[in-house]
mmCIF file of C-alpha atoms in Angstrom:
data_model
loop_
_atom_site.group_PDB
_atom_site.id
_atom_site.type_symbol
_atom_site.label_atom_id
_atom_site.label_comp_id
_atom_site.label_asym_id
_atom_site.label_seq_id
_atom_site.Cartn_x
_atom_site.Cartn_y
_atom_site.Cartn_z
ATOM 1 C CA UNK A 1 1.425 -1.733 -11.113
ATOM 2 C CA UNK A 2 3.345 0.149 -8.538
ATOM 3 C CA UNK A 3 0.964 -1.413 -6.062
ATOM 4 C CA UNK A 4 3.068 -4.755 -6.267
ATOM 5 C CA UNK A 5 6.307 -3.002 -5.266
ATOM 6 C CA UNK A 6 4.544 -1.131 -2.393
ATOM 7 C CA UNK A 7 2.772 -4.237 -1.211
ATOM 8 C CA UNK A 8 6.082 -6.014 -1.055
ATOM 9 C CA UNK A 9 7.484 -3.091 0.947
ATOM 10 C CA UNK A 10 4.666 -3.002 3.196
ATOM 11 C CA UNK A 11 5.026 -6.716 4.087
ATOM 12 C CA UNK A 12 8.870 -6.207 4.504
ATOM 13 C CA UNK A 13 8.284 -3.431 6.967
ATOM 14 C CA UNK A 14 5.708 -5.277 8.957
ATOM 15 C CA UNK A 15 7.775 -8.410 9.077
ATOM 16 C CA UNK A 16 10.735 -6.410 10.193
ATOM 17 C CA UNK A 17 8.772 -4.785 13.074
ATOM 18 C CA UNK A 18 7.346 -8.140 14.115
ATOM 19 C CA UNK A 19 10.789 -9.524 14.670
ATOM 20 C CA UNK A 20 11.297 -6.906 17.276
ATOM 21 C CA UNK A 21 8.420 -8.119 19.385
ATOM 22 C CA UNK A 22 9.050 -11.361 21.441
ATOM 23 C CA UNK A 23 6.391 -14.273 21.527
ATOM 24 C CA UNK A 24 3.795 -15.609 19.080
ATOM 25 C CA UNK A 25 2.288 -12.897 16.995
ATOM 26 C CA UNK A 26 -0.680 -12.943 14.479
ATOM 27 C CA UNK A 27 -1.452 -9.761 12.806
ATOM 28 C CA UNK A 28 -5.066 -8.952 12.281
ATOM 29 C CA UNK A 29 -4.827 -5.782 10.448
ATOM 30 C CA UNK A 30 -2.218 -3.596 8.830
ATOM 31 C CA UNK A 31 -3.031 0.083 8.548
ATOM 32 C CA UNK A 32 -1.343 1.828 5.549
ATOM 33 C CA UNK A 33 -1.760 5.494 4.650
ATOM 34 C CA UNK A 34 -1.000 7.079 1.147
ATOM 35 C CA UNK A 35 -1.248 10.545 -0.020
ATOM 36 C CA UNK A 36 -3.838 11.271 -2.504
ATOM 37 C CA UNK A 37 -1.216 12.376 -5.012
ATOM 38 C CA UNK A 38 0.386 8.825 -4.890
ATOM 39 C CA UNK A 39 -2.741 7.563 -6.813
ATOM 40 C CA UNK A 40 -2.714 4.254 -5.072
ATOM 41 C CA UNK A 41 -5.690 1.941 -6.036
ATOM 42 C CA UNK A 42 -6.752 0.303 -2.789
ATOM 43 C CA UNK A 43 -8.334 -2.750 -4.517
ATOM 44 C CA UNK A 44 -5.120 -3.371 -6.389
ATOM 45 C CA UNK A 45 -2.914 -2.892 -3.349
ATOM 46 C CA UNK A 46 -5.189 -5.215 -1.343
ATOM 47 C CA UNK A 47 -5.137 -7.759 -4.084
ATOM 48 C CA UNK A 48 -1.292 -7.875 -4.213
ATOM 49 C CA UNK A 49 -0.952 -7.870 -0.504
ATOM 50 C CA UNK A 50 -3.313 -10.830 -0.098
ATOM 51 C CA UNK A 51 -1.227 -12.869 -2.548
ATOM 52 C CA UNK A 52 2.096 -11.864 -0.883
ATOM 53 C CA UNK A 53 0.950 -12.219 2.855
ATOM 54 C CA UNK A 54 0.375 -15.982 2.203
ATOM 55 C CA UNK A 55 4.128 -16.665 2.513
ATOM 56 C CA UNK A 56 4.240 -15.244 5.998
ATOM 57 C CA UNK A 57 2.379 -17.279 8.801
ATOM 58 C CA UNK A 58 2.252 -14.282 11.095
ATOM 59 C CA UNK A 59 0.594 -12.282 8.410
ATOM 60 C CA UNK A 60 -1.491 -14.535 6.436
ATOM 61 C CA UNK A 61 -4.767 -13.511 8.370
ATOM 62 C CA UNK A 62 -4.025 -9.899 8.153
ATOM 63 C CA UNK A 63 -6.442 -7.472 6.547
ATOM 64 C CA UNK A 64 -4.873 -4.365 4.824
ATOM 65 C CA UNK A 65 -6.646 -1.043 5.565
ATOM 66 C CA UNK A 66 -5.908 1.775 3.207
ATOM 67 C CA UNK A 67 -6.391 5.326 4.235
ATOM 68 C CA UNK A 68 -5.881 8.407 2.162
ATOM 69 C CA UNK A 69 -4.152 11.670 3.185
ATOM 70 C CA UNK A 70 -5.458 14.740 1.431
ATOM 71 C CA UNK A 71 -3.136 16.986 -0.505
ATOM 72 C CA UNK A 72 -2.556 20.120 1.493
ATOM 73 C CA UNK A 73 -0.229 22.906 0.468
ATOM 74 C CA UNK A 74 0.949 25.958 2.342
ATOM 75 C CA UNK A 75 1.553 29.276 0.389
ATOM 76 C CA UNK A 76 5.071 30.636 0.831
ATOM 77 C CA UNK A 77 3.670 34.148 0.138
ATOM 78 C CA UNK A 78 0.638 34.463 2.328
ATOM 79 C CA UNK A 79 1.085 31.242 4.575
ATOM 80 C CA UNK A 80 -2.504 30.164 3.768
ATOM 81 C CA UNK A 81 -3.055 26.404 3.845
ATOM 82 C CA UNK A 82 -5.227 25.053 1.123
ATOM 83 C CA UNK A 83 -6.536 21.453 0.403
ATOM 84 C CA UNK A 84 -5.960 20.601 -3.364
ATOM 85 C CA UNK A 85 -9.026 18.688 -4.620
ATOM 86 C CA UNK A 86 -8.336 19.035 -8.273
ATOM 87 C CA UNK A 87 -5.125 19.257 -10.278
ATOM 88 C CA UNK A 88 -4.854 23.034 -9.887
ATOM 89 C CA UNK A 89 -1.726 23.763 -7.669
ATOM 90 C CA UNK A 90 -2.232 27.395 -6.944
ATOM 91 C CA UNK A 91 -2.879 29.100 -3.413
ATOM 92 C CA UNK A 92 -6.701 29.410 -3.162
ATOM 93 C CA UNK A 93 -6.115 32.662 -1.063
ATOM 94 C CA UNK A 94 -3.702 34.672 -3.185
ATOM 95 C CA UNK A 95 -3.168 32.677 -6.350
ATOM 96 C CA UNK A 96 0.570 32.194 -5.829
ATOM 97 C CA UNK A 97 2.398 29.141 -7.370
ATOM 98 C CA UNK A 98 5.091 29.174 -4.748
ATOM 99 C CA UNK A 99 3.859 26.410 -2.607
ATOM 100 C CA UNK A 100 5.114 24.042 -0.042
ATOM 101 C CA UNK A 101 3.651 20.458 0.156
ATOM 102 C CA UNK A 102 2.362 19.739 3.750
ATOM 103 C CA UNK A 103 0.836 16.408 2.986
ATOM 104 C CA UNK A 104 -0.615 14.218 0.164
ATOM 105 C CA UNK A 105 2.638 12.788 -1.298
ATOM 106 C CA UNK A 106 3.741 10.233 1.388
ATOM 107 C CA UNK A 107 3.133 6.599 1.917
ATOM 108 C CA UNK A 108 3.744 4.756 5.193
ATOM 109 C CA UNK A 109 2.689 1.898 7.369
ATOM 110 C CA UNK A 110 0.856 3.593 10.151
ATOM 111 C CA UNK A 111 0.147 0.735 12.544
ATOM 112 C CA UNK A 112 -0.430 -3.000 12.890
ATOM 113 C CA UNK A 113 -3.153 -4.689 15.017
ATOM 114 C CA UNK A 114 -2.148 -7.820 16.773
ATOM 115 C CA UNK A 115 -4.428 -10.613 18.041
ATOM 116 C CA UNK A 116 -4.476 -10.804 21.806
ATOM 117 C CA UNK A 117 -2.511 -13.823 22.863
ATOM 118 C CA UNK A 118 -5.279 -15.115 24.825
ATOM 119 C CA UNK A 119 -7.338 -15.378 21.754
ATOM 120 C CA UNK A 120 -4.658 -17.718 20.194
ATOM 121 C CA UNK B 1 -3.432 -4.674 20.455
ATOM 122 C CA UNK B 2 -2.437 -1.725 18.149
ATOM 123 C CA UNK B 3 1.422 -1.264 17.555
ATOM 124 C CA UNK B 4 2.388 2.083 15.983
ATOM 125 C CA UNK B 5 4.836 1.755 13.277
ATOM 126 C CA UNK B 6 4.776 5.012 11.030
ATOM 127 C CA UNK B 7 7.508 3.883 8.593
ATOM 128 C CA UNK B 8 7.807 5.268 5.139
ATOM 129 C CA UNK B 9 7.196 2.560 2.624
ATOM 130 C CA UNK B 10 9.734 3.777 0.102
ATOM 131 C CA UNK B 11 12.459 4.408 2.768
ATOM 132 C CA UNK B 12 14.594 1.621 1.498
ATOM 133 C CA UNK B 13 14.542 2.889 -2.051
ATOM 134 C CA UNK B 14 15.263 6.470 -0.828
ATOM 135 C CA UNK B 15 18.332 5.303 1.079
ATOM 136 C CA UNK B 16 19.670 3.618 -2.193
ATOM 137 C CA UNK B 17 18.906 6.655 -4.085
ATOM 138 C CA UNK B 18 21.027 8.485 -1.593
ATOM 139 C CA UNK B 19 23.918 6.287 -2.207
ATOM 140 C CA UNK B 20 23.438 6.898 -5.923
ATOM 141 C CA UNK B 21 23.663 10.674 -5.314
ATOM 142 C CA UNK B 22 26.879 10.197 -3.195
ATOM 143 C CA UNK B 23 28.446 8.202 -5.988
ATOM 144 C CA UNK B 24 27.641 10.636 -8.892
ATOM 145 C CA UNK B 25 28.589 13.665 -6.739
ATOM 146 C CA UNK B 26 32.032 12.212 -6.075
ATOM 147 C CA UNK B 27 32.597 12.176 -9.822
ATOM 148 C CA UNK B 28 30.603 15.378 -10.581
ATOM 149 C CA UNK B 29 28.239 13.479 -12.813
ATOM 150 C CA UNK B 30 24.942 14.775 -13.654
ATOM 151 C CA UNK B 31 22.257 12.073 -13.548
ATOM 152 C CA UNK B 32 19.040 12.865 -15.502
ATOM 153 C CA UNK B 33 15.990 10.581 -15.283
ATOM 154 C CA UNK B 34 13.800 10.661 -18.435
ATOM 155 C CA UNK B 35 10.189 9.620 -18.049
ATOM 156 C CA UNK B 36 7.306 9.561 -20.324
ATOM 157 C CA UNK B 37 4.453 7.353 -21.994
ATOM 158 C CA UNK B 38 5.581 4.556 -24.162
ATOM 159 C CA UNK B 39 6.282 5.772 -27.725
ATOM 160 C CA UNK B 40 6.779 9.519 -26.738
ATOM 161 C CA UNK B 41 10.071 9.616 -28.413
ATOM 162 C CA UNK B 42 12.649 9.332 -25.448
ATOM 163 C CA UNK B 43 15.026 7.146 -27.464
ATOM 164 C CA UNK B 44 14.877 9.334 -30.652
ATOM 165 C CA UNK B 45 15.590 12.241 -28.537
ATOM 166 C CA UNK B 46 18.651 10.701 -26.953
ATOM 167 C CA UNK B 47 19.789 9.575 -30.452
ATOM 168 C CA UNK B 48 19.576 13.266 -31.529
ATOM 169 C CA UNK B 49 20.828 15.065 -28.523
ATOM 170 C CA UNK B 50 23.846 12.943 -27.532
ATOM 171 C CA UNK B 51 25.770 13.766 -30.573
ATOM 172 C CA UNK B 52 25.268 17.549 -29.969
ATOM 173 C CA UNK B 53 26.391 17.098 -26.365
ATOM 174 C CA UNK B 54 29.462 15.086 -27.640
ATOM 175 C CA UNK B 55 30.350 18.009 -29.935
ATOM 176 C CA UNK B 56 30.499 20.150 -26.934
ATOM 177 C CA UNK B 57 32.868 17.629 -25.178
ATOM 178 C CA UNK B 58 30.175 16.325 -22.718
ATOM 179 C CA UNK B 59 31.042 12.702 -22.130
ATOM 180 C CA UNK B 60 27.618 10.910 -21.824
ATOM 181 C CA UNK B 61 26.333 7.269 -20.897
ATOM 182 C CA UNK B 62 22.819 5.894 -20.892
ATOM 183 C CA UNK B 63 21.018 3.424 -18.431
ATOM 184 C CA UNK B 64 18.269 1.846 -20.676
ATOM 185 C CA UNK B 65 15.205 0.577 -18.664
ATOM 186 C CA UNK B 66 12.935 -1.534 -20.561
ATOM 187 C CA UNK B 67 10.476 -4.152 -19.443
ATOM 188 C CA UNK B 68 11.913 -6.585 -22.081
ATOM 189 C CA UNK B 69 14.083 -6.423 -25.217
ATOM 190 C CA UNK B 70 17.328 -4.646 -25.906
ATOM 191 C CA UNK B 71 15.991 -2.683 -28.957
ATOM 192 C CA UNK B 72 16.634 0.752 -27.295
ATOM 193 C CA UNK B 73 20.174 -0.113 -26.442
ATOM 194 C CA UNK B 74 20.757 -1.309 -30.000
ATOM 195 C CA UNK B 75 19.369 1.890 -31.294
ATOM 196 C CA UNK B 76 22.017 3.821 -29.320
ATOM 197 C CA UNK B 77 25.030 1.631 -30.328
ATOM 198 C CA UNK B 78 25.923 3.808 -33.272
ATOM 199 C CA UNK B 79 26.479 6.691 -30.853
ATOM 200 C CA UNK B 80 29.614 4.799 -29.535
ATOM 201 C CA UNK B 81 28.944 5.695 -25.877
ATOM 202 C CA UNK B 82 28.532 3.497 -22.808
ATOM 203 C CA UNK B 83 25.025 1.940 -22.522
ATOM 204 C CA UNK B 84 23.801 -0.304 -19.608
ATOM 205 C CA UNK B 85 20.668 -2.162 -20.314
ATOM 206 C CA UNK B 86 18.208 -3.094 -17.555
ATOM 207 C CA UNK B 87 15.529 -5.509 -18.270
ATOM 208 C CA UNK B 88 13.057 -5.624 -15.305
ATOM 209 C CA UNK B 89 11.534 -9.071 -16.518
ATOM 210 C CA UNK B 90 11.599 -11.099 -19.710
ATOM 211 C CA UNK B 91 7.766 -11.267 -19.856
ATOM 212 C CA UNK B 92 5.818 -8.678 -17.962
ATOM 213 C CA UNK B 93 7.750 -7.416 -15.095
ATOM 214 C CA UNK B 94 8.178 -4.239 -13.311
ATOM 215 C CA UNK B 95 6.714 -0.919 -14.315
ATOM 216 C CA UNK B 96 9.335 1.434 -13.219
ATOM 217 C CA UNK B 97 13.103 1.532 -12.392
ATOM 218 C CA UNK B 98 13.901 1.680 -8.600
ATOM 219 C CA UNK B 99 17.306 2.754 -7.114
ATOM 220 C CA UNK B 100 18.060 -0.894 -6.574
ATOM 221 C CA UNK B 101 18.573 -1.486 -10.259
ATOM 222 C CA UNK B 102 20.167 1.948 -11.061
ATOM 223 C CA UNK B 103 22.941 1.536 -8.531
ATOM 224 C CA UNK B 104 24.309 -1.855 -10.209
ATOM 225 C CA UNK B 105 23.735 -0.317 -13.637
ATOM 226 C CA UNK B 106 25.990 2.490 -12.650
ATOM 227 C CA UNK B 107 28.892 -0.034 -12.030
ATOM 228 C CA UNK B 108 29.109 -0.865 -15.622
ATOM 229 C CA UNK B 109 30.583 2.577 -16.275
ATOM 230 C CA UNK B 110 33.841 4.031 -15.574
ATOM 231 C CA UNK B 111 32.360 7.112 -13.672
ATOM 232 C CA UNK B 112 35.752 8.918 -13.616
ATOM 233 C CA UNK B 113 35.417 9.293 -17.565
ATOM 234 C CA UNK B 114 31.781 10.649 -17.621
ATOM 235 C CA UNK B 115 30.005 14.012 -17.112
ATOM 236 C CA UNK B 116 26.346 13.035 -17.783
ATOM 237 C CA UNK B 117 24.266 9.878 -17.417
ATOM 238 C CA UNK B 118 20.700 9.631 -18.628
ATOM 239 C CA UNK B 119 18.297 7.031 -17.396
ATOM 240 C CA UNK B 120 15.694 6.147 -19.955
ATOM 241 C CA UNK B 121 12.934 4.949 -17.511
ATOM 242 C CA UNK B 122 10.318 2.547 -18.412
ATOM 243 C CA UNK B 123 7.557 4.096 -20.602
ATOM 244 C CA UNK B 124 4.722 4.818 -17.936
ATOM 245 C CA UNK B 125 3.430 7.955 -16.439
ATOM 246 C CA UNK B 126 2.247 6.522 -13.220
ATOM 247 C CA UNK B 127 4.785 4.376 -11.333
ATOM 248 C CA UNK B 128 8.269 5.874 -12.354
ATOM 249 C CA UNK B 129 6.970 9.268 -10.804
ATOM 250 C CA UNK B 130 6.814 7.221 -7.253
ATOM 251 C CA UNK B 131 10.425 5.994 -7.260
ATOM 252 C CA UNK B 132 13.385 8.197 -6.666
ATOM 253 C CA UNK B 133 16.108 6.766 -8.994
ATOM 254 C CA UNK B 134 18.893 9.019 -7.365
ATOM 255 C CA UNK B 135 18.844 11.377 -10.254
ATOM 256 C CA UNK B 136 19.777 15.060 -9.876
ATOM 257 C CA UNK B 137 17.022 16.008 -12.271
ATOM 258 C CA UNK B 138 13.688 14.443 -13.632
ATOM 259 C CA UNK B 139 12.655 15.236 -17.148
ATOM 260 C CA UNK B 140 9.318 14.304 -18.474
ATOM 261 C CA UNK B 141 8.747 13.968 -22.344
ATOM 262 C CA UNK B 142 5.119 14.385 -23.565
ATOM 263 C CA UNK B 143 4.486 14.051 -27.137
ATOM 264 C CA UNK B 144 1.837 16.096 -28.863
ATOM 265 C CA UNK B 145 0.024 13.087 -30.099
ATOM 266 C CA UNK B 146 -0.845 12.109 -26.370
ATOM 267 C CA UNK B 147 -3.428 14.903 -26.123
ATOM 268 C CA UNK B 148 -3.848 17.983 -23.763
ATOM 269 C CA UNK B 149 -5.045 16.241 -20.704
ATOM 270 C CA UNK B 150 -2.186 14.127 -19.687
ATOM 271 C CA UNK B 151 -0.752 16.466 -17.027
ATOM 272 C CA UNK B 152 -4.231 16.643 -15.327
ATOM 273 C CA UNK B 153 -4.532 12.823 -15.404
ATOM 274 C CA UNK B 154 -1.054 12.103 -14.092
ATOM 275 C CA UNK B 155 -0.284 15.054 -11.736
ATOM 276 C CA UNK B 156 2.469 13.448 -9.656
ATOM 277 C CA UNK B 157 4.624 12.895 -12.814
ATOM 278 C CA UNK B 158 4.401 16.493 -13.726
ATOM 279 C CA UNK B 159 4.982 17.552 -10.168
ATOM 280 C CA UNK B 160 8.264 15.501 -9.598
ATOM 281 C CA UNK B 161 10.052 16.819 -12.692
ATOM 282 C CA UNK B 162 12.233 19.819 -13.323
ATOM 283 C CA UNK B 163 11.712 20.092 -17.040
ATOM 284 C CA UNK B 164 8.841 19.149 -19.449
ATOM 285 C CA UNK B 165 9.721 18.539 -23.058
ATOM 286 C CA UNK B 166 6.848 18.580 -25.466
ATOM 287 C CA UNK B 167 8.093 16.392 -28.314
ATOM 288 C CA UNK B 168 7.016 15.634 -32.021
ATOM 289 C CA UNK B 169 6.018 19.279 -32.581
ATOM 290 C CA UNK B 170 6.623 18.707 -36.346
ATOM 291 C CA UNK B 171 3.295 16.565 -36.098
ATOM 292 C CA UNK B 172 1.291 19.610 -34.926
ATOM 293 C CA UNK B 173 -0.301 20.597 -38.271
ATOM 294 C CA UNK B 174 -1.779 17.234 -38.707
ATOM 295 C CA UNK B 175 -3.296 17.115 -35.211
ATOM 296 C CA UNK B 176 -6.216 18.814 -33.630
ATOM 297 C CA UNK B 177 -4.119 19.407 -30.516
ATOM 298 C CA UNK B 178 -4.446 22.793 -28.723
ATOM 299 C CA UNK B 179 -0.900 23.407 -27.570
ATOM 300 C CA UNK B 180 -1.772 26.366 -25.439
ATOM 301 C CA UNK B 181 -4.253 24.286 -23.480
ATOM 302 C CA UNK B 182 -1.691 21.718 -23.041
ATOM 303 C CA UNK B 183 0.776 24.171 -21.690
ATOM 304 C CA UNK B 184 -1.907 25.711 -19.358
ATOM 305 C CA UNK B 185 -2.722 22.124 -18.124
ATOM 306 C CA UNK B 186 0.983 21.773 -17.350
ATOM 307 C CA UNK B 187 0.952 25.019 -15.420
ATOM 308 C CA UNK B 188 -2.077 24.063 -13.421
ATOM 309 C CA UNK B 189 -0.303 21.144 -12.065
ATOM 310 C CA UNK B 190 3.151 22.574 -11.766
ATOM 311 C CA UNK B 191 3.187 26.306 -12.194
ATOM 312 C CA UNK B 192 6.986 26.403 -11.819
ATOM 313 C CA UNK B 193 7.684 23.660 -14.481
ATOM 314 C CA UNK B 194 9.888 25.050 -17.327
ATOM 315 C CA UNK B 195 8.617 23.715 -20.776
ATOM 316 C CA UNK B 196 10.728 23.172 -24.081
ATOM 317 C CA UNK B 197 8.994 22.391 -27.338
ATOM 318 C CA UNK B 198 10.948 20.364 -29.848
ATOM 319 C CA UNK B 199 11.018 17.956 -32.766
ATOM 320 C CA UNK B 200 13.874 15.674 -32.591
ATOM 321 C CA UNK B 201 13.561 14.333 -35.997
ATOM 322 C CA UNK B 202 13.378 17.744 -37.543
ATOM 323 C CA UNK B 203 16.319 18.797 -35.134
ATOM 324 C CA UNK B 204 14.061 21.738 -33.995
ATOM 325 C CA UNK B 205 14.447 23.074 -30.360
ATOM 326 C CA UNK B 206 17.415 20.755 -29.456
ATOM 327 C CA UNK B 207 19.767 23.488 -28.779
ATOM 328 C CA UNK B 208 17.639 24.716 -25.943
ATOM 329 C CA UNK B 209 17.696 21.326 -24.470
ATOM 330 C CA UNK B 210 21.401 21.140 -24.795
ATOM 331 C CA UNK B 211 21.677 24.475 -23.010
ATOM 332 C CA UNK B 212 19.384 23.390 -20.268
ATOM 333 C CA UNK B 213 21.588 20.269 -19.795
ATOM 334 C CA UNK B 214 24.750 22.323 -19.981
ATOM 335 C CA UNK B 215 23.541 24.822 -17.333
ATOM 336 C CA UNK B 216 23.101 21.818 -14.929
ATOM 337 C CA UNK B 217 26.218 20.067 -15.516
ATOM 338 C CA UNK B 218 28.512 19.812 -12.534
ATOM 339 C CA UNK B 219 31.854 20.421 -14.186
#
């Protein structure tokens, strides 16, 4: 269900960015990135995005691409970096629990792809 | 033509959460966000713990978030404390409380006369973990009937919290739950998460929770 709010925020951000660009704009693609820990269901996010985009002529042809960032932690004891692939948050090198999140818990609109104006 | 944007999707929420923190800090109020599955015993816990806090002179208010109904707010009415009810939608509606609903809810209270505000979030282990409410501390309640596996299935929830409360421990004799495995699963997901075990209806373990709150109060 959080996908609905996130889809609304994605559209708001893209719309806001489009207003800064002069001229006629048609968005082909919106690239979104979420951390693995955010547990985003891409199908659900796209489903919500596809419903909401219909209210925005600049966006109604846009395809949402969803990429996932792996969970990476850095150990504060031995400085080793580990990718966390299962729910066990310990340093793989020394076993410490004193970890700093490097990635895997952030969501952002990475970029948008606009149709070339000569294609319009 | 590709245009780089790189904008945090939750930035607007984070900004409002910052405003909430400024406001509560100005009045030295501790804001605690309680999260859990539906039916884990959040409201019962509040019913039992708020009178204990009151005895210690802690002036408490509650922001009740429910998708619908004011039942939880009505249950708290006998406590005679300020309660603000947020209903996200009459039918269906949102699955979490964002900072945009907490901020206006705070305006229902006279902040100069409070020490502590609880947010009782919507029962859900997924979405509420994602949205900063502006709280100082996040607390997750996990009842013993929910099984040992929940921390592994909802890791983000157990990583964003500063305290895990295992509730309904009076039911343990009737369940096949392996409490040690539940605790070890909590430690796998967040090795630094303190754990309190309690039974609100039997009034067991509540003093430890009161102590934890007391230690974190700002005045």
